[in-house]
């Protein structure tokens, strides 16, 4: 019986896999330019890590985690986001003793039990980056610049950077009072979950997707109007750094982000090519998260970018690169001596760094060459009795049809492979 893959997941193969490799190579290249090293964390973590970090009243923790209990009764989740895991690894591996700031990036599968649709999957992949150890807005600016450099480096131009500040713990107290007053006077129009949120975490109401709640939150007081002078100075300085970097942005007071750990800076990169799932990258500052996980007070800022959504944008904007995965040469053969010589030759060519393919199914030469054509081999050659006797072979350029004669001896050293 055929069994399908789980709903909301994707298989990545063929040309599409080559495209993913290209994106991943661009990520690694850009991070290297910014002095950001890679961090790989497990695909599952203790459930408690995300409850404590992301917050019990968030959509991610309350509805979207893939949670399971193992044979020993331990509660795990498939990683629903990258930052909490990065913070755990930072502390557990004492990275705080390394020169500060510690800058790390990851490329990781992320799991969320959501209703699958375009740009929304149960397993997606994120490129994320985290800067640990600076409270200064220069860190926010550089981190945003990393995401921006990566996006523009892919040729994506049509996106909007939306920036906001939601203040810190002190600002939040004053803001929560104003927000609570407002929400209480509109309580009857809120969904059940939001009525619970009023008591536990009123700001979460602002990112509820329920239509009634959206209407009410449209006129709600907003965090940016209630932040302290210090937080405002931080925000203004960040804006002037971005201006100096030539990075366009708009201040969008409605951006609060769906995770509890954010403080001060929050931002999103949105695109018109994504339909209702319009955010390709989201991030912000999380100055209390390291302390909440048992570390010393440490300023930090990070982002997560959805790679599937990135590929949708590239596709819609006609910016998908031509990834060439085809082999350089197909080595065809006739007769059993020809077959033996062919496997010797492909071995030599591969050792010399030339991608070389031969027939493995004892097909006739016509079928072999059809196969070579289908897999897009750039050159082909055929080894039969004549070639074995003369030690020479015709190398055919599969596109132009032109042939040149080359020797079989030291074939791997021929300059033709360097073109
Ligand atoms: P959304 O509002 O679309 O649900 P989010 O706020 O939950 O996004 P984050 O937690 O900030 O998203 O994740 C960072 C990025 O990861 C998003 O901007 C998006 O590009 C991508 N992403 C998040 N959830 C999914 C998903 N279910 N499928 C595909 N990509 C996703
Ligand atoms: Mg979400």
Short mmCIF file of C-alpha atoms and ligand atoms in Angstrom, two decimals:
data_model
loop_
_atom_site.label_atom_id
_atom_site.label_comp_id
_atom_site.label_asym_id
_atom_site.label_seq_id
_atom_site.Cartn_x
_atom_site.Cartn_y
_atom_site.Cartn_z
CA UNK A 1 0.00 0.00 0.00
CA UNK A 2 1.28 3.44 -0.95
CA UNK A 3 1.66 5.81 1.99
CA UNK A 4 1.80 9.55 1.37
CA UNK A 5 3.98 12.09 3.13
CA UNK A 6 2.44 13.95 6.08
CA UNK A 7 0.15 16.82 5.10
CA UNK A 8 1.89 20.19 4.94
CA UNK A 9 5.35 18.74 4.22
CA UNK A 10 7.39 18.69 1.02
CA UNK A 11 9.89 16.41 -0.69
CA UNK A 12 12.78 18.33 -2.21
CA UNK A 13 14.58 16.70 -5.13
CA UNK A 14 16.05 17.15 -8.59
CA UNK A 15 16.39 20.71 -9.91
CA UNK A 16 14.47 21.97 -6.88
CA UNK A 17 17.10 20.44 -4.57
CA UNK A 18 19.78 22.22 -6.62
CA UNK A 19 17.87 25.45 -6.06
CA UNK A 20 17.83 24.84 -2.30
CA UNK A 21 21.57 24.20 -2.38
CA UNK A 22 22.01 27.49 -4.20
CA UNK A 23 19.98 29.37 -1.55
CA UNK A 24 21.90 27.66 1.25
CA UNK A 25 25.21 28.55 -0.40
CA UNK A 26 24.10 32.21 -0.64
CA UNK A 27 23.16 32.14 3.06
CA UNK A 28 26.56 30.74 4.05
CA UNK A 29 28.34 33.23 1.81
CA UNK A 30 26.45 36.24 3.20
CA UNK A 31 26.94 35.11 6.81
CA UNK A 32 30.67 34.72 6.21
CA UNK A 33 30.81 38.32 4.95
CA UNK A 34 29.23 39.42 8.24
CA UNK A 35 31.45 37.25 10.44
CA UNK A 36 28.51 35.10 11.53
CA UNK A 37 29.28 31.43 12.26
CA UNK A 38 26.97 28.46 11.97
CA UNK A 39 25.04 26.93 14.87
CA UNK A 40 23.34 23.54 14.52
CA UNK A 41 20.92 22.52 17.25
CA UNK A 42 18.87 19.32 17.58
CA UNK A 43 15.63 18.92 15.68
CA UNK A 44 13.79 18.31 18.95
CA UNK A 45 14.12 20.05 22.30
CA UNK A 46 12.41 19.93 25.68
CA UNK A 47 8.88 21.35 25.38
CA UNK A 48 9.56 23.48 28.44
CA UNK A 49 12.19 25.52 26.57
CA UNK A 50 9.59 27.02 24.23
CA UNK A 51 6.88 27.36 26.87
CA UNK A 52 9.33 29.39 28.95
CA UNK A 53 10.80 31.39 26.06
CA UNK A 54 8.11 31.91 23.43
CA UNK A 55 5.28 32.14 25.99
CA UNK A 56 2.30 29.94 26.89
CA UNK A 57 -0.27 32.34 25.41
CA UNK A 58 1.33 32.60 21.95
CA UNK A 59 -0.15 30.79 18.93
CA UNK A 60 3.06 28.80 18.53
CA UNK A 61 3.00 27.32 22.03
CA UNK A 62 -0.74 27.12 22.62
CA UNK A 63 -1.74 25.65 19.25
CA UNK A 64 1.10 24.86 16.88
CA UNK A 65 3.68 22.66 18.60
CA UNK A 66 4.29 19.04 17.62
CA UNK A 67 4.67 17.66 21.09
CA UNK A 68 5.43 14.10 22.08
CA UNK A 69 6.41 12.05 25.09
CA UNK A 70 9.25 9.57 24.66
CA UNK A 71 9.62 6.11 26.19
CA UNK A 72 11.11 7.68 29.32
CA UNK A 73 8.13 10.00 29.80
CA UNK A 74 10.04 13.14 28.77
CA UNK A 75 8.11 15.92 27.01
CA UNK A 76 9.67 17.02 23.74
CA UNK A 77 8.66 19.16 20.78
CA UNK A 78 9.85 19.26 17.20
CA UNK A 79 11.58 22.66 17.04
CA UNK A 80 8.82 25.26 16.41
CA UNK A 81 11.25 28.21 16.07
CA UNK A 82 14.99 28.77 16.18
CA UNK A 83 15.75 31.52 18.70
CA UNK A 84 14.95 29.67 21.94
CA UNK A 85 17.08 26.72 20.80
CA UNK A 86 19.93 29.09 19.89
CA UNK A 87 19.74 30.74 23.31
CA UNK A 88 19.78 27.34 25.01
CA UNK A 89 22.87 26.34 23.00
CA UNK A 90 24.55 29.69 23.71
CA UNK A 91 24.19 29.17 27.43
CA UNK A 92 24.75 25.42 27.56
CA UNK A 93 28.01 25.71 25.58
CA UNK A 94 29.19 28.77 27.51
CA UNK A 95 29.45 30.81 24.33
CA UNK A 96 29.12 33.85 26.60
CA UNK A 97 32.82 33.35 27.40
CA UNK A 98 33.71 33.91 23.73
CA UNK A 99 34.52 37.39 22.41
CA UNK A 100 31.27 39.36 22.40
CA UNK A 101 29.04 39.76 20.47
CA UNK A 102 28.62 36.12 19.53
CA UNK A 103 26.99 35.95 16.11
CA UNK A 104 25.37 32.73 14.92
CA UNK A 105 23.20 31.61 12.02
CA UNK A 106 21.23 28.46 11.35
CA UNK A 107 19.40 26.78 8.51
CA UNK A 108 16.85 24.50 10.11
CA UNK A 109 13.59 22.67 9.58
CA UNK A 110 10.84 24.19 11.74
CA UNK A 111 7.60 22.43 12.67
CA UNK A 112 4.19 23.98 13.26
CA UNK A 113 0.79 22.31 13.34
CA UNK A 114 -0.97 24.83 11.11
CA UNK A 115 -3.56 24.54 8.35
CA UNK A 116 -1.42 23.96 5.25
CA UNK A 117 -1.79 26.48 2.39
CA UNK A 118 0.49 28.35 0.01
CA UNK A 119 3.47 29.61 2.02
CA UNK A 120 2.30 27.82 5.18
CA UNK A 121 3.48 24.30 5.90
CA UNK A 122 3.73 21.92 8.85
CA UNK A 123 7.43 21.54 8.19
CA UNK A 124 9.13 24.59 6.76
CA UNK A 125 12.74 25.80 6.84
CA UNK A 126 14.22 28.92 8.30
CA UNK A 127 17.42 30.79 7.83
CA UNK A 128 17.90 32.55 11.14
CA UNK A 129 20.61 34.73 12.64
CA UNK A 130 21.18 35.78 16.24
CA UNK A 131 23.52 38.41 17.71
CA UNK A 132 24.20 37.82 21.42
CA UNK A 133 25.87 40.36 23.68
CA UNK A 134 24.96 43.88 22.58
CA UNK A 135 22.18 46.24 23.63
CA UNK A 136 23.32 48.85 21.12
CA UNK A 137 21.20 49.72 18.07
CA UNK A 138 24.26 49.17 15.84
CA UNK A 139 23.67 45.43 16.41
CA UNK A 140 20.01 45.75 15.35
CA UNK A 141 21.09 47.69 12.27
CA UNK A 142 23.74 45.17 11.26
CA UNK A 143 21.42 42.23 11.76
CA UNK A 144 18.74 43.88 9.60
CA UNK A 145 21.45 44.67 7.08
CA UNK A 146 22.40 40.97 6.99
CA UNK A 147 18.83 40.00 6.01
CA UNK A 148 18.67 42.91 3.56
CA UNK A 149 22.03 42.09 1.93
CA UNK A 150 20.96 38.48 1.53
CA UNK A 151 17.60 39.37 -0.07
CA UNK A 152 19.03 41.97 -2.45
CA UNK A 153 21.93 39.62 -3.28
CA UNK A 154 19.34 37.16 -4.60
CA UNK A 155 18.02 39.89 -6.88
CA UNK A 156 14.85 40.46 -4.82
CA UNK A 157 13.95 44.12 -4.85
CA UNK A 158 10.23 44.33 -4.31
CA UNK A 159 9.92 44.01 -0.53
CA UNK A 160 9.13 46.29 2.38
CA UNK A 161 10.99 46.49 5.66
CA UNK A 162 8.55 47.32 8.44
CA UNK A 163 10.04 48.53 11.66
CA UNK A 164 8.63 49.19 15.11
CA UNK A 165 9.62 49.42 18.75
CA UNK A 166 7.49 47.79 21.42
CA UNK A 167 9.61 49.10 24.31
CA UNK A 168 11.02 47.17 27.25
CA UNK A 169 9.60 45.85 30.54
CA UNK A 170 9.19 49.32 32.07
CA UNK A 171 7.39 50.74 29.02
CA UNK A 172 5.22 47.61 28.88
CA UNK A 173 3.68 48.32 32.30
CA UNK A 174 2.36 51.74 31.25
CA UNK A 175 1.28 50.41 27.89
CA UNK A 176 -0.51 47.38 29.30
CA UNK A 177 -2.60 49.62 31.54
CA UNK A 178 -3.74 51.69 28.54
CA UNK A 179 -4.32 48.57 26.43
CA UNK A 180 -6.24 46.79 29.19
CA UNK A 181 -8.55 49.77 29.68
CA UNK A 182 -9.33 49.73 25.99
CA UNK A 183 -9.74 45.96 25.65
CA UNK A 184 -11.96 45.67 28.72
CA UNK A 185 -14.35 48.21 27.24
CA UNK A 186 -14.56 46.06 24.07
CA UNK A 187 -14.39 42.64 25.71
CA UNK A 188 -17.71 41.31 24.38
CA UNK A 189 -16.47 41.58 20.76
CA UNK A 190 -13.32 39.54 21.35
CA UNK A 191 -12.89 35.83 20.64
CA UNK A 192 -12.79 33.42 23.56
CA UNK A 193 -9.02 33.04 23.40
CA UNK A 194 -8.49 36.80 23.43
CA UNK A 195 -10.76 37.20 26.42
CA UNK A 196 -8.40 34.83 28.20
CA UNK A 197 -5.42 36.76 26.80
CA UNK A 198 -6.69 39.99 28.41
CA UNK A 199 -5.89 38.53 31.79
CA UNK A 200 -2.63 36.83 30.87
CA UNK A 201 -1.02 38.73 28.01
CA UNK A 202 -3.09 41.56 26.50
CA UNK A 203 -0.62 42.47 23.72
CA UNK A 204 -1.24 39.07 22.09
CA UNK A 205 -4.73 40.33 21.16
CA UNK A 206 -3.06 42.62 18.60
CA UNK A 207 -1.88 39.71 16.49
CA UNK A 208 -5.08 37.63 16.69
CA UNK A 209 -6.28 36.64 13.20
CA UNK A 210 -10.00 36.56 14.21
CA UNK A 211 -11.99 39.19 12.23
CA UNK A 212 -13.82 40.60 15.25
CA UNK A 213 -10.57 40.93 17.22
CA UNK A 214 -8.85 42.54 14.23
CA UNK A 215 -11.56 45.22 14.10
CA UNK A 216 -11.21 45.96 17.78
CA UNK A 217 -7.43 46.03 17.74
CA UNK A 218 -7.52 48.46 14.77
CA UNK A 219 -8.28 51.28 17.21
CA UNK A 220 -6.34 49.96 20.20
CA UNK A 221 -3.52 52.00 21.76
CA UNK A 222 -0.17 50.98 20.23
CA UNK A 223 3.14 50.23 21.98
CA UNK A 224 5.22 52.81 20.10
CA UNK A 225 3.06 55.60 21.54
CA UNK A 226 3.90 54.44 25.06
CA UNK A 227 7.62 53.72 25.02
CA UNK A 228 10.15 55.46 27.26
CA UNK A 229 12.50 58.21 26.12
CA UNK A 230 15.41 55.80 26.32
CA UNK A 231 13.68 53.22 24.14
CA UNK A 232 12.73 55.97 21.69
CA UNK A 233 16.35 57.16 21.48
CA UNK A 234 17.39 53.56 20.73
CA UNK A 235 14.74 53.36 18.02
CA UNK A 236 15.72 56.72 16.48
CA UNK A 237 19.38 55.74 16.43
CA UNK A 238 18.55 52.47 14.71
CA UNK A 239 16.65 54.42 12.06
CA UNK A 240 19.59 56.72 11.44
CA UNK A 241 21.94 53.72 11.05
CA UNK A 242 19.56 52.18 8.53
CA UNK A 243 19.43 55.47 6.63
CA UNK A 244 23.24 55.52 6.58
CA UNK A 245 23.20 51.96 5.22
CA UNK A 246 20.79 53.04 2.48
CA UNK A 247 18.15 50.59 3.72
CA UNK A 248 14.59 51.80 3.10
CA UNK A 249 12.01 51.08 5.77
CA UNK A 250 8.64 52.21 7.03
CA UNK A 251 7.69 52.54 10.68
CA UNK A 252 4.68 50.29 11.18
CA UNK A 253 3.26 50.78 14.65
CA UNK A 254 1.07 47.68 14.31
CA UNK A 255 3.92 45.18 14.20
CA UNK A 256 4.14 43.38 17.53
CA UNK A 257 5.25 39.85 16.42
CA UNK A 258 3.71 36.64 17.70
CA UNK A 259 6.31 35.70 20.31
CA UNK A 260 6.54 36.99 23.88
CA UNK A 261 10.28 37.43 24.11
CA UNK A 262 10.63 40.58 22.01
CA UNK A 263 11.66 43.94 23.48
CA UNK A 264 12.29 47.27 21.76
CA UNK A 265 13.04 46.64 18.06
CA UNK A 266 10.69 44.41 16.06
CA UNK A 267 10.70 44.16 12.29
CA UNK A 268 9.32 42.26 9.32
CA UNK A 269 10.20 42.03 5.66
CA UNK A 270 6.98 41.68 3.67
CA UNK A 271 6.34 41.06 0.00
CA UNK A 272 3.34 41.55 -2.28
CA UNK A 273 4.21 38.26 -3.97
CA UNK A 274 3.14 36.13 -1.01
CA UNK A 275 -0.64 36.66 -0.85
CA UNK A 276 -2.00 36.53 2.68
CA UNK A 277 1.21 34.89 4.00
CA UNK A 278 3.09 38.08 3.20
CA UNK A 279 5.95 37.99 5.73
CA UNK A 280 9.19 36.43 4.54
CA UNK A 281 11.31 37.45 7.52
CA UNK A 282 10.53 38.48 11.08
CA UNK A 283 12.75 39.40 13.95
CA UNK A 284 13.62 41.72 16.76
CA UNK A 285 15.45 42.32 19.98
CA UNK A 286 15.03 40.00 22.97
CA UNK A 287 17.00 41.49 25.84
CA UNK A 288 15.44 39.39 28.63
CA UNK A 289 15.40 35.96 27.02
CA UNK A 290 18.89 34.88 28.04
CA UNK A 291 18.21 35.81 31.65
CA UNK A 292 14.87 33.98 31.53
CA UNK A 293 16.80 30.88 30.50
CA UNK A 294 19.21 31.12 33.41
CA UNK A 295 21.96 33.35 31.95
CA UNK A 296 23.32 36.77 32.84
CA UNK A 297 21.45 39.81 31.46
CA UNK A 298 22.52 39.89 27.80
CA UNK A 299 21.25 42.11 25.01
CA UNK A 300 20.38 40.14 21.89
CA UNK A 301 18.68 40.51 18.53
CA UNK A 302 17.75 38.04 15.79
CA UNK A 303 15.57 37.13 12.83
CA UNK A 304 14.00 34.10 11.15
CA UNK A 305 13.41 33.93 7.42
CA UNK A 306 11.17 31.35 5.73
CA UNK A 307 13.03 29.68 2.86
CA UNK A 308 9.87 28.29 1.18
CA UNK A 309 8.38 31.80 1.11
CA UNK A 310 11.66 33.14 -0.24
CA UNK A 311 11.45 30.65 -3.12
CA UNK A 312 7.85 31.72 -3.83
CA UNK A 313 9.00 35.35 -4.10
CA UNK A 314 11.91 34.44 -6.39
CA UNK A 315 9.54 32.45 -8.58
CA UNK A 316 6.86 35.19 -8.73
CA UNK A 317 9.46 37.86 -9.51
CA UNK A 318 11.03 35.67 -12.21
CA UNK A 319 14.33 35.68 -10.30
CA UNK A 320 14.86 31.93 -9.89
CA UNK A 321 18.45 31.26 -10.95
CA UNK A 322 19.33 28.70 -13.58
CA UNK A 323 20.86 25.94 -11.52
CA UNK A 324 22.95 23.63 -13.66
CA UNK A 325 23.11 20.17 -12.19
CA UNK A 326 24.01 18.27 -15.37
CA UNK A 327 27.20 16.22 -15.74
CA UNK A 328 30.09 17.37 -17.89
CA UNK A 329 30.52 14.16 -19.80
CA UNK A 330 28.74 10.93 -20.59
CA UNK A 331 31.04 7.98 -21.34
CA UNK A 332 29.21 5.48 -23.54
CA UNK A 333 30.54 2.03 -24.31
CA UNK A 334 30.18 -0.97 -26.63
CA UNK A 335 31.34 -4.50 -25.90
CA UNK A 336 32.61 -5.83 -22.60
CA UNK A 337 36.13 -4.37 -22.98
CA UNK A 338 34.54 -0.99 -23.75
CA UNK A 339 32.41 -1.24 -20.59
CA UNK A 340 35.48 -1.96 -18.44
CA UNK A 341 37.40 0.93 -20.00
CA UNK A 342 34.39 3.24 -19.46
CA UNK A 343 34.28 2.61 -15.72
CA UNK A 344 38.05 3.17 -15.52
CA UNK A 345 37.70 6.46 -17.38
CA UNK A 346 34.83 7.84 -15.31
CA UNK A 347 36.81 7.03 -12.18
CA UNK A 348 39.83 8.99 -13.46
CA UNK A 349 37.70 11.91 -14.58
CA UNK A 350 35.87 12.12 -11.25
CA UNK A 351 39.18 12.05 -9.35
CA UNK A 352 40.26 14.98 -11.52
CA UNK A 353 37.09 16.88 -10.55
CA UNK A 354 35.16 16.29 -13.78
CA UNK A 355 31.58 15.07 -13.31
CA UNK A 356 31.30 11.95 -15.44
CA UNK A 357 28.50 9.43 -15.96
CA UNK A 358 28.42 6.09 -17.72
CA UNK A 359 25.78 3.51 -18.59
CA UNK A 360 25.05 1.08 -15.75
CA UNK A 361 22.29 -0.97 -17.33
CA UNK A 362 23.94 -2.70 -20.32
CA UNK A 363 21.85 -0.68 -22.79
CA UNK A 364 22.56 -0.44 -26.50
CA UNK A 365 24.54 2.62 -27.58
CA UNK A 366 21.48 4.39 -29.04
CA UNK A 367 19.65 4.21 -25.69
CA UNK A 368 22.82 5.24 -23.87
CA UNK A 369 23.14 8.41 -25.93
CA UNK A 370 19.44 9.20 -25.55
CA UNK A 371 19.97 8.97 -21.79
CA UNK A 372 23.04 11.25 -22.05
CA UNK A 373 20.90 13.79 -23.88
CA UNK A 374 18.08 13.59 -21.33
CA UNK A 375 20.35 14.16 -18.34
CA UNK A 376 21.86 17.17 -20.13
CA UNK A 377 25.47 15.91 -20.40
CA UNK A 378 27.60 18.61 -22.03
CA UNK A 379 29.90 16.16 -23.82
CA UNK A 380 29.71 12.53 -24.77
CA UNK A 381 32.13 9.93 -26.03
CA UNK A 382 31.78 6.28 -26.95
CA UNK A 383 34.38 3.58 -26.32
CA UNK A 384 34.19 0.58 -28.62
CA UNK A 385 36.69 -1.75 -30.26
CA UNK A 386 38.00 0.94 -32.68
CA UNK A 387 38.68 3.40 -29.88
CA UNK A 388 40.39 0.77 -27.75
CA UNK A 389 42.67 -0.13 -30.65
CA UNK A 390 43.52 3.46 -31.70
CA UNK A 391 43.63 4.89 -28.18
CA UNK A 392 41.68 7.85 -29.55
CA UNK A 393 38.07 8.87 -29.12
CA UNK A 394 35.70 11.50 -30.53
CA UNK A 395 34.44 13.88 -27.89
CA UNK A 396 31.12 15.32 -28.96
CA UNK A 397 29.76 18.62 -27.77
CA UNK A 398 26.13 17.65 -27.17
CA UNK A 399 24.79 21.12 -27.83
CA UNK A 400 26.67 22.14 -30.99
CA UNK A 401 27.10 18.61 -32.31
CA UNK A 402 30.79 19.34 -33.03
CA UNK A 403 33.39 16.69 -32.28
CA UNK A 404 37.09 16.76 -31.55
CA UNK A 405 39.49 13.85 -31.29
CA UNK A 406 41.24 13.30 -27.97
CA UNK A 407 43.46 10.54 -26.62
CA UNK A 408 42.18 8.04 -24.08
CA UNK A 409 45.53 8.03 -22.31
CA UNK A 410 45.55 10.76 -19.62
CA UNK A 411 42.07 11.83 -20.77
CA UNK A 412 41.48 13.40 -17.38
CA UNK A 413 44.32 15.87 -18.02
CA UNK A 414 42.86 17.21 -21.27
CA UNK A 415 42.35 20.99 -21.22
CA UNK A 416 38.83 20.62 -22.57
CA UNK A 417 37.54 19.97 -19.02
CA UNK A 418 38.82 23.33 -17.85
CA UNK A 419 36.63 25.32 -20.23
P1 LIG B 1 2.88 34.13 10.15
O1 LIG B 1 2.36 35.40 10.69
O2 LIG B 1 2.89 34.08 8.65
O3 LIG B 1 2.25 32.93 10.78
P2 LIG B 1 4.98 33.96 12.05
O4 LIG B 1 4.93 35.26 12.74
O5 LIG B 1 4.35 32.78 12.69
O6 LIG B 1 4.42 34.10 10.55
P3 LIG B 1 7.76 33.62 12.57
O7 LIG B 1 7.54 32.79 13.76
O8 LIG B 1 8.24 34.98 12.75
O9 LIG B 1 6.46 33.61 11.65
O10 LIG B 1 8.75 32.84 11.56
C1 LIG B 1 9.68 33.51 10.75
C2 LIG B 1 9.39 33.27 9.28
O11 LIG B 1 9.23 31.88 9.01
C3 LIG B 1 8.10 33.87 8.77
O12 LIG B 1 8.28 35.22 8.43
C4 LIG B 1 7.82 33.02 7.56
O13 LIG B 1 8.58 33.45 6.43
C5 LIG B 1 8.30 31.67 7.97
N1 LIG B 1 7.19 30.84 8.45
C6 LIG B 1 6.58 30.85 9.65
N2 LIG B 1 5.64 29.91 9.74
C7 LIG B 1 5.66 29.24 8.55
C8 LIG B 1 4.94 28.14 8.02
N3 LIG B 1 4.02 27.50 8.72
N4 LIG B 1 5.24 27.73 6.75
C9 LIG B 1 6.17 28.35 6.02
N5 LIG B 1 6.90 29.39 6.47
C10 LIG B 1 6.65 29.84 7.71
MG1 LIG B 2 2.55 31.85 12.47
#
